[in-house]
mmCIF file of C-alpha atoms in Angstrom:
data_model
loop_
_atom_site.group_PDB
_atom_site.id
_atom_site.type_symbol
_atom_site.label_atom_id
_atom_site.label_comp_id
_atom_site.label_asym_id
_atom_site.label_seq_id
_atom_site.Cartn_x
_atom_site.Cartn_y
_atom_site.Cartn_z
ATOM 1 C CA UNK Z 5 -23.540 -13.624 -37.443
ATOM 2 C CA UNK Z 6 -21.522 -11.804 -40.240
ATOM 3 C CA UNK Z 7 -18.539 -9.729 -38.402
ATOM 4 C CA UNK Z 8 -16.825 -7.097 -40.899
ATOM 5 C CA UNK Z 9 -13.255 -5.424 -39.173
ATOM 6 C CA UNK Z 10 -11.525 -2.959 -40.666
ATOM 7 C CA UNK Z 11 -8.017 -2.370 -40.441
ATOM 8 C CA UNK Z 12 -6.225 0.374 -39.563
ATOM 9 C CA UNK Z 13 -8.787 2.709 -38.031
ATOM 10 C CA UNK Z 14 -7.072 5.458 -38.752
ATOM 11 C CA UNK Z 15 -4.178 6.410 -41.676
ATOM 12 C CA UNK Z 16 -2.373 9.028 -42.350
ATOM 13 C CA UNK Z 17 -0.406 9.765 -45.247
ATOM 14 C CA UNK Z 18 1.562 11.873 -47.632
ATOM 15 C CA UNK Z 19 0.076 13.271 -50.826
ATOM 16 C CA UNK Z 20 1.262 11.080 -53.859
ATOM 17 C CA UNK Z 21 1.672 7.927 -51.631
ATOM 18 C CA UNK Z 22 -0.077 4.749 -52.504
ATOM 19 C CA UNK Z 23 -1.751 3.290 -49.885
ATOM 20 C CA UNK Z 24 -3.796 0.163 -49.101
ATOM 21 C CA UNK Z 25 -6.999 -0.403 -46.462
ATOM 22 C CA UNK Z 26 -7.953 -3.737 -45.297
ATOM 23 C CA UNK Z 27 -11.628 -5.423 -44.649
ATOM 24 C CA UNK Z 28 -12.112 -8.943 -43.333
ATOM 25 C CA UNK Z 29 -15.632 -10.602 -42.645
ATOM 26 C CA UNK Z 30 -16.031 -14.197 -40.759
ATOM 27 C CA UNK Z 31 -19.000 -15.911 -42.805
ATOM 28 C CA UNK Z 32 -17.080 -16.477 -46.574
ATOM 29 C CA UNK Z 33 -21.155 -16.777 -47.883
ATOM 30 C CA UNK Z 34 -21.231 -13.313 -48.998
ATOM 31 C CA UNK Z 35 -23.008 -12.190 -52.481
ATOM 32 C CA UNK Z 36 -20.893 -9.673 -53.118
ATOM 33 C CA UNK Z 37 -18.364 -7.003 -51.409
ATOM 34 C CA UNK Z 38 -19.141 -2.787 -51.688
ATOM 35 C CA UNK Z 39 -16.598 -0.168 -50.965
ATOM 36 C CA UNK Z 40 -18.056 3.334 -49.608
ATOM 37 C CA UNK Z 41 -16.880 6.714 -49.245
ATOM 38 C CA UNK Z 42 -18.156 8.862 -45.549
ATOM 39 C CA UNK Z 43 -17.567 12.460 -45.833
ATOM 40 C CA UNK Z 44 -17.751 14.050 -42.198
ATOM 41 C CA UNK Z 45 -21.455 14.323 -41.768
ATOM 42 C CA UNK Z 46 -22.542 13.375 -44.741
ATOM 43 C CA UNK Z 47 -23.836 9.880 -46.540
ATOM 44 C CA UNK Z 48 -22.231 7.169 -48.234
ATOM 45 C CA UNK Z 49 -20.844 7.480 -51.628
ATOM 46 C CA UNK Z 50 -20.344 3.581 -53.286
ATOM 47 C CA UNK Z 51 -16.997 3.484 -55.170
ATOM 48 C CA UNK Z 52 -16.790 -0.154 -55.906
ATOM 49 C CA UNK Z 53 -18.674 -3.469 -55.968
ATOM 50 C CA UNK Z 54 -17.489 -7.003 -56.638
ATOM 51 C CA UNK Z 55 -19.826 -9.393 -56.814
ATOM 52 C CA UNK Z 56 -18.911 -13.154 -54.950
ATOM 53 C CA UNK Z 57 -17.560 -14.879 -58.297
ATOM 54 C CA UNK Z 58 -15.314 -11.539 -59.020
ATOM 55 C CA UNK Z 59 -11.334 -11.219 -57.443
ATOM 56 C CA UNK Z 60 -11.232 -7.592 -58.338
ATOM 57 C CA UNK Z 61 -12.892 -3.906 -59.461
ATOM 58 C CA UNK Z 62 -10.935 -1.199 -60.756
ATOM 59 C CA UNK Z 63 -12.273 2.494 -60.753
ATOM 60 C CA UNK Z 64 -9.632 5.275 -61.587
ATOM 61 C CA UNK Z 65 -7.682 5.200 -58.955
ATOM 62 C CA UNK Z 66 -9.049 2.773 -57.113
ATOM 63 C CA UNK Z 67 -8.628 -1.339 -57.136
ATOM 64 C CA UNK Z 68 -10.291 -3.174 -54.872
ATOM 65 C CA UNK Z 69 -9.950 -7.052 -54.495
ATOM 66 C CA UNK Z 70 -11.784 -9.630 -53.142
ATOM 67 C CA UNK Z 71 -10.609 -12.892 -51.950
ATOM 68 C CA UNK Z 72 -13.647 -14.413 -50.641
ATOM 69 C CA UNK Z 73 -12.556 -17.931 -49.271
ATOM 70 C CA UNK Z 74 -9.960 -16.296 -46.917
ATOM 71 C CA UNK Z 75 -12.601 -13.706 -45.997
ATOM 72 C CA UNK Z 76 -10.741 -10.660 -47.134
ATOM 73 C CA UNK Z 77 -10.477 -7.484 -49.461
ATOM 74 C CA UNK Z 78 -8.224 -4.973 -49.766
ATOM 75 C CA UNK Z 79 -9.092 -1.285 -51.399
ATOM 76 C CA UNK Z 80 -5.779 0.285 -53.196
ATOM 77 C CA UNK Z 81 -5.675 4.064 -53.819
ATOM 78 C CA UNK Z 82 -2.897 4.932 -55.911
ATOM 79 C CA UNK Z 83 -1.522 8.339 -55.931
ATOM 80 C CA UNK Z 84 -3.455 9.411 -53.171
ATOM 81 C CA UNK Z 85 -4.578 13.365 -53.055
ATOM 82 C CA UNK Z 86 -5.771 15.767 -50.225
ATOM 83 C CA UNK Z 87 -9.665 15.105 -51.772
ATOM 84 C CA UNK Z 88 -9.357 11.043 -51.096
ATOM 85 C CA UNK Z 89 -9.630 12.312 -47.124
ATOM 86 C CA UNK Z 90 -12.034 10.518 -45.979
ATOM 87 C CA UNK Z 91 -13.724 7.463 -44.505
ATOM 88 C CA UNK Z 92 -14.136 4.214 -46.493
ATOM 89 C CA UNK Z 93 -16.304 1.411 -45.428
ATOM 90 C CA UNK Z 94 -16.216 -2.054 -46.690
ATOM 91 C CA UNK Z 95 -20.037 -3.355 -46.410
ATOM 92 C CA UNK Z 96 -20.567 -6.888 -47.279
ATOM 93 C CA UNK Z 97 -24.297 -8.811 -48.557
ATOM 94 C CA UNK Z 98 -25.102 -12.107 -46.898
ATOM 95 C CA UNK Z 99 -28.558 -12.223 -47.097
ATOM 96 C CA UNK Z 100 -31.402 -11.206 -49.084
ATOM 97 C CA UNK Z 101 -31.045 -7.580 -48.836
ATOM 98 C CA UNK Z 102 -28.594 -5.936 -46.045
ATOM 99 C CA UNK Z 103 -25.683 -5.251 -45.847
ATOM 100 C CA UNK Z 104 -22.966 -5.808 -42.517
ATOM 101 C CA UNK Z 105 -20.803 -2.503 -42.599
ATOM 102 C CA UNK Z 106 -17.160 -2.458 -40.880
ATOM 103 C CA UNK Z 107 -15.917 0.521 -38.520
ATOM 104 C CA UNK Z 108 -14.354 2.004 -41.521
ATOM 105 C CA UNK Z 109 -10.925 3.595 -41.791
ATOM 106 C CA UNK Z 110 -10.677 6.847 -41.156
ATOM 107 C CA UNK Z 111 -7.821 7.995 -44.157
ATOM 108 C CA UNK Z 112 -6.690 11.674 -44.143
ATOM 109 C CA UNK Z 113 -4.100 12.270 -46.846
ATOM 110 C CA UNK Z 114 -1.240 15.608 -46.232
ATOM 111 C CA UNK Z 115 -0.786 18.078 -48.671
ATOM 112 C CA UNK V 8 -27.175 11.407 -62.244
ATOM 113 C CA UNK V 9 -29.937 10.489 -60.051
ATOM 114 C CA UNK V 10 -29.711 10.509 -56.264
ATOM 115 C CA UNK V 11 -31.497 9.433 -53.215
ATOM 116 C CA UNK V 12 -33.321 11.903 -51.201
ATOM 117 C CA UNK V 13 -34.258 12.901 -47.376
ATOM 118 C CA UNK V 14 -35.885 15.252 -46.100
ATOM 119 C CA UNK V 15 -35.479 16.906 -43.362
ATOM 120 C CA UNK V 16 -31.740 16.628 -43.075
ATOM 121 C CA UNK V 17 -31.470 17.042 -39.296
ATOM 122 C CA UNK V 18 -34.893 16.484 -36.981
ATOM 123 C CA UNK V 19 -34.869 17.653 -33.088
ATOM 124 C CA UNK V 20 -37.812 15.906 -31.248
ATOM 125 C CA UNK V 21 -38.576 15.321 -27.592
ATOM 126 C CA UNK V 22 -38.732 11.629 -26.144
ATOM 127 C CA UNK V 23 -41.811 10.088 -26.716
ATOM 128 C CA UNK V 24 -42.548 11.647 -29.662
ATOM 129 C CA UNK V 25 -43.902 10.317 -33.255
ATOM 130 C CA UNK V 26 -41.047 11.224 -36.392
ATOM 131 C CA UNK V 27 -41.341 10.319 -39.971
ATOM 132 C CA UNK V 28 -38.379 10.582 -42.172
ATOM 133 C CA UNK V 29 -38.689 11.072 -45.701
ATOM 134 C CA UNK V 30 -36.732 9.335 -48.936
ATOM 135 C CA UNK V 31 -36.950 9.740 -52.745
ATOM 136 C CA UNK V 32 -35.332 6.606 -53.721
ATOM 137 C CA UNK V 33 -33.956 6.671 -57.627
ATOM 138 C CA UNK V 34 -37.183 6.170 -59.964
ATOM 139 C CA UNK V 35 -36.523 2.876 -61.798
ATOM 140 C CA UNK V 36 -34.935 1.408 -58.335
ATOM 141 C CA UNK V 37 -37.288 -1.486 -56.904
ATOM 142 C CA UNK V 38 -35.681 -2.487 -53.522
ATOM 143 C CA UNK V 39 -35.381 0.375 -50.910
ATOM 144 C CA UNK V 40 -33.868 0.593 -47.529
ATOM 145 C CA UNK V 41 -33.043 2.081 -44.205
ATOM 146 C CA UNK V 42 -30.404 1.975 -42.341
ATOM 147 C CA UNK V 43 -28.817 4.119 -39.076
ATOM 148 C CA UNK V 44 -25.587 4.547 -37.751
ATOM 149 C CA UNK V 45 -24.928 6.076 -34.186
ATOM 150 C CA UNK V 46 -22.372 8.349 -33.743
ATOM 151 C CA UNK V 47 -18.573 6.577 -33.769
ATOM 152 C CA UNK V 48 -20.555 3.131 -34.958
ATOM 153 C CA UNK V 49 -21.151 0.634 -37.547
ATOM 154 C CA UNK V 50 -23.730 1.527 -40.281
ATOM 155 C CA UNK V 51 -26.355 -0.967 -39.128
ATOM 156 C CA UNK V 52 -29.328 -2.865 -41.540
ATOM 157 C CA UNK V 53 -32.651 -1.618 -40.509
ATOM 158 C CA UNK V 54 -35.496 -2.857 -43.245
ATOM 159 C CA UNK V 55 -35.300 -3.074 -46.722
ATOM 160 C CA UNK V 56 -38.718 -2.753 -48.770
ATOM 161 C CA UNK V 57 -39.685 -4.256 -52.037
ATOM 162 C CA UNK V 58 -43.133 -4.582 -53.999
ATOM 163 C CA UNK V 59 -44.876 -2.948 -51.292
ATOM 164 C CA UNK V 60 -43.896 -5.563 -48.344
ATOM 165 C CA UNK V 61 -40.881 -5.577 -45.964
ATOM 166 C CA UNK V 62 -38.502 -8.525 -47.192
ATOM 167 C CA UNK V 63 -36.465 -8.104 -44.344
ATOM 168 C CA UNK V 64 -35.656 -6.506 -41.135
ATOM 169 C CA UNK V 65 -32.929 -6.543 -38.532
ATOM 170 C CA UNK V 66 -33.760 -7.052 -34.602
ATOM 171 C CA UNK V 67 -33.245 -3.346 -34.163
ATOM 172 C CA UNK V 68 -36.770 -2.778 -36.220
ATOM 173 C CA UNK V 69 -39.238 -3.425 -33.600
ATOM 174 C CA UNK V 70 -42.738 -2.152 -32.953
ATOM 175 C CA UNK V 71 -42.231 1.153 -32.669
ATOM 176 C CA UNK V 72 -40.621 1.479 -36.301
ATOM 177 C CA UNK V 73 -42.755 1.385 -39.525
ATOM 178 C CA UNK V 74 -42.069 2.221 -43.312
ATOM 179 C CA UNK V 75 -44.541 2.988 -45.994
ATOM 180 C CA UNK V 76 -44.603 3.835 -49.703
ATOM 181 C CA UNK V 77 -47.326 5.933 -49.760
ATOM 182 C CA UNK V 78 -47.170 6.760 -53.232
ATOM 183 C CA UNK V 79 -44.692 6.095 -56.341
ATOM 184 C CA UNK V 80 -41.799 8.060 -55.251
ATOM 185 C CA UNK V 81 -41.509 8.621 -51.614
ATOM 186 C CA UNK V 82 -40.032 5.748 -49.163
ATOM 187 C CA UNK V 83 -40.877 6.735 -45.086
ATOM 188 C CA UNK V 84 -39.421 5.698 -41.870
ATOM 189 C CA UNK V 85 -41.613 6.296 -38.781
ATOM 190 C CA UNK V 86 -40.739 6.158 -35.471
ATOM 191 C CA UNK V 87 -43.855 5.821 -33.223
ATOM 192 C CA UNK V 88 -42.566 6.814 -29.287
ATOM 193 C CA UNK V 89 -39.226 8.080 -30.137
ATOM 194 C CA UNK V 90 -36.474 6.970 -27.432
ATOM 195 C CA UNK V 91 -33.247 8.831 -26.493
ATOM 196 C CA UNK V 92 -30.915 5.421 -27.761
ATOM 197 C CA UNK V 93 -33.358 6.661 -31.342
ATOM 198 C CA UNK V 94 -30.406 9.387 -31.632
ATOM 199 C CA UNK V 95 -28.784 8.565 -34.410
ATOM 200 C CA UNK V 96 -28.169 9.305 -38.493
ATOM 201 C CA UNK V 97 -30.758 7.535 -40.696
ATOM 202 C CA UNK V 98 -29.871 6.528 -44.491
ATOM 203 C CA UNK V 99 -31.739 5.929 -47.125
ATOM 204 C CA UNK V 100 -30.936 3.667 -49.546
ATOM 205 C CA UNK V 101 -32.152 1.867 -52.990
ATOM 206 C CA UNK V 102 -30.615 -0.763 -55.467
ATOM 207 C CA UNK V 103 -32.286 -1.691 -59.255
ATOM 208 C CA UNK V 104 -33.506 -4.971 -59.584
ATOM 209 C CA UNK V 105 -32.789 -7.773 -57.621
ATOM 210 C CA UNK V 106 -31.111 -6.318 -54.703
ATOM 211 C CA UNK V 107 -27.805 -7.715 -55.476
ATOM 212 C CA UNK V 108 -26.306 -4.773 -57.480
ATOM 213 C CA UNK V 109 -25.219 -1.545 -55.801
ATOM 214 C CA UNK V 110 -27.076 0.266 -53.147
ATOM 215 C CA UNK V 111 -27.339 3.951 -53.292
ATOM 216 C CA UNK V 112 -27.445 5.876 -50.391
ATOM 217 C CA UNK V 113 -28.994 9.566 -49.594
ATOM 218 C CA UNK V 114 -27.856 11.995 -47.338
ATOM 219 C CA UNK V 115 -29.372 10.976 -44.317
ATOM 220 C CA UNK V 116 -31.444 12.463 -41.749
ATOM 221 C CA UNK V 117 -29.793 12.926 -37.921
ATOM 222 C CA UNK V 118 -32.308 12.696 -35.725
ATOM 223 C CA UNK V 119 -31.852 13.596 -32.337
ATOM 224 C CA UNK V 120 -33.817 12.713 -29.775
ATOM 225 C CA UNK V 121 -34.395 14.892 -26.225
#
């Protein structure tokens, strides 16, 4: 069964710093790899999507890549501002339809 | 820019009871979805919905859960005896054409359970 970890849980940093969240999943047989935004109570906004045969997206501020044989991506913010606060999932698509969501990282970002 | 719906966005029921949540998936979207995620848990796959037929469900969609597309725009989840372990935020979610591309979520609906 598809296992998606997210690392750190937690992050805190300064405004204007660059910063870097991790996903992982154990079954490399993905179709493709979506990055989400969780506002406290609220639903998930999708920032980025690479499909299986892509090694990265790029959105603003945002790059994520995907390296799918070692069973990893990685979502860059650059410049990060108070409004990036937030808490980003990293969902992956085995199957036909669903997707296996990590824990998330909870990211708060200092004025 | 379109958006998923729910309705309501927060639902109060006692154990045992029936609940239908509600979802206005994007209009030219095909493949629809639910999903629920527990407070402090994973976002977990419940059913996902396309040409009128469920294509797939997880383990946690058992008897007592249902969807329907009772007409061309709305998308419902039903809960038949609600349970206390039912507490919990439902999403909503729908993706174009072949399920592949983005998903889109709603809101959601917490539902809590007495």
């Amino acid at each position: 069964k598809q296992e998606v970890t997210q690392i750190p849980a937690a992050l805190s940093v300064p405004e204007g710093e660059n910063l870097v969240l991790n996903c992982s999943f154990t079954d490399s047989a993905i179709y493709n790899l979506q990055w989400f935004r969780q506002d406290p109570g609220k639903g998930l906004t999708s920032l980025l999507l690479i499909q299986s045969s892509q090694r990265e997206q790029t959105s603003g501020r945002l790059n994520a890549s995907l390296d799918k044989s070692s069973g990893r991506s990685t979502l860059y913010i650059a410049a990060s501002q108070p409004g990036d606060s937030a808490t980003y999932l990293c969902a992956v698509q085995t199957g036909a339809n669903n997707l296996f969501f990590g824990t998330g990282t909870r990211l708060t970002v200092i004025p | 820019e379109p958006e998923v719906t729910q309705t309501p966005s927060h639902q109060v029921t006692q154990m045992g009871q029936e609940v239908i949540l509600r979802c206005v998936p994007i209009s030219n979207h095909l493949y629809f979805y639910w999903y629920r995620q527990i407070l402090g848990q994973k976002v977990e796959f419940l059913v996902s919905f396309y040409n009128n037929e469920i294509s797939e469900k997880s383990e946690i969609f058992d008897d007592q859960f249902s969807v329907e597309r009772p007409d061309g725009s709305n998308f419902t989840l039903k809960i038949r005896s609600t349970k206390l372990e039912d507490s919990a935020m439902y999403f909503c979610a729908s993706s174009e054409m072949t399920g592949l591309e983005t998903q889109y979520f709603g809101p959601g609906t917490r539902l809590l359970v007495l």
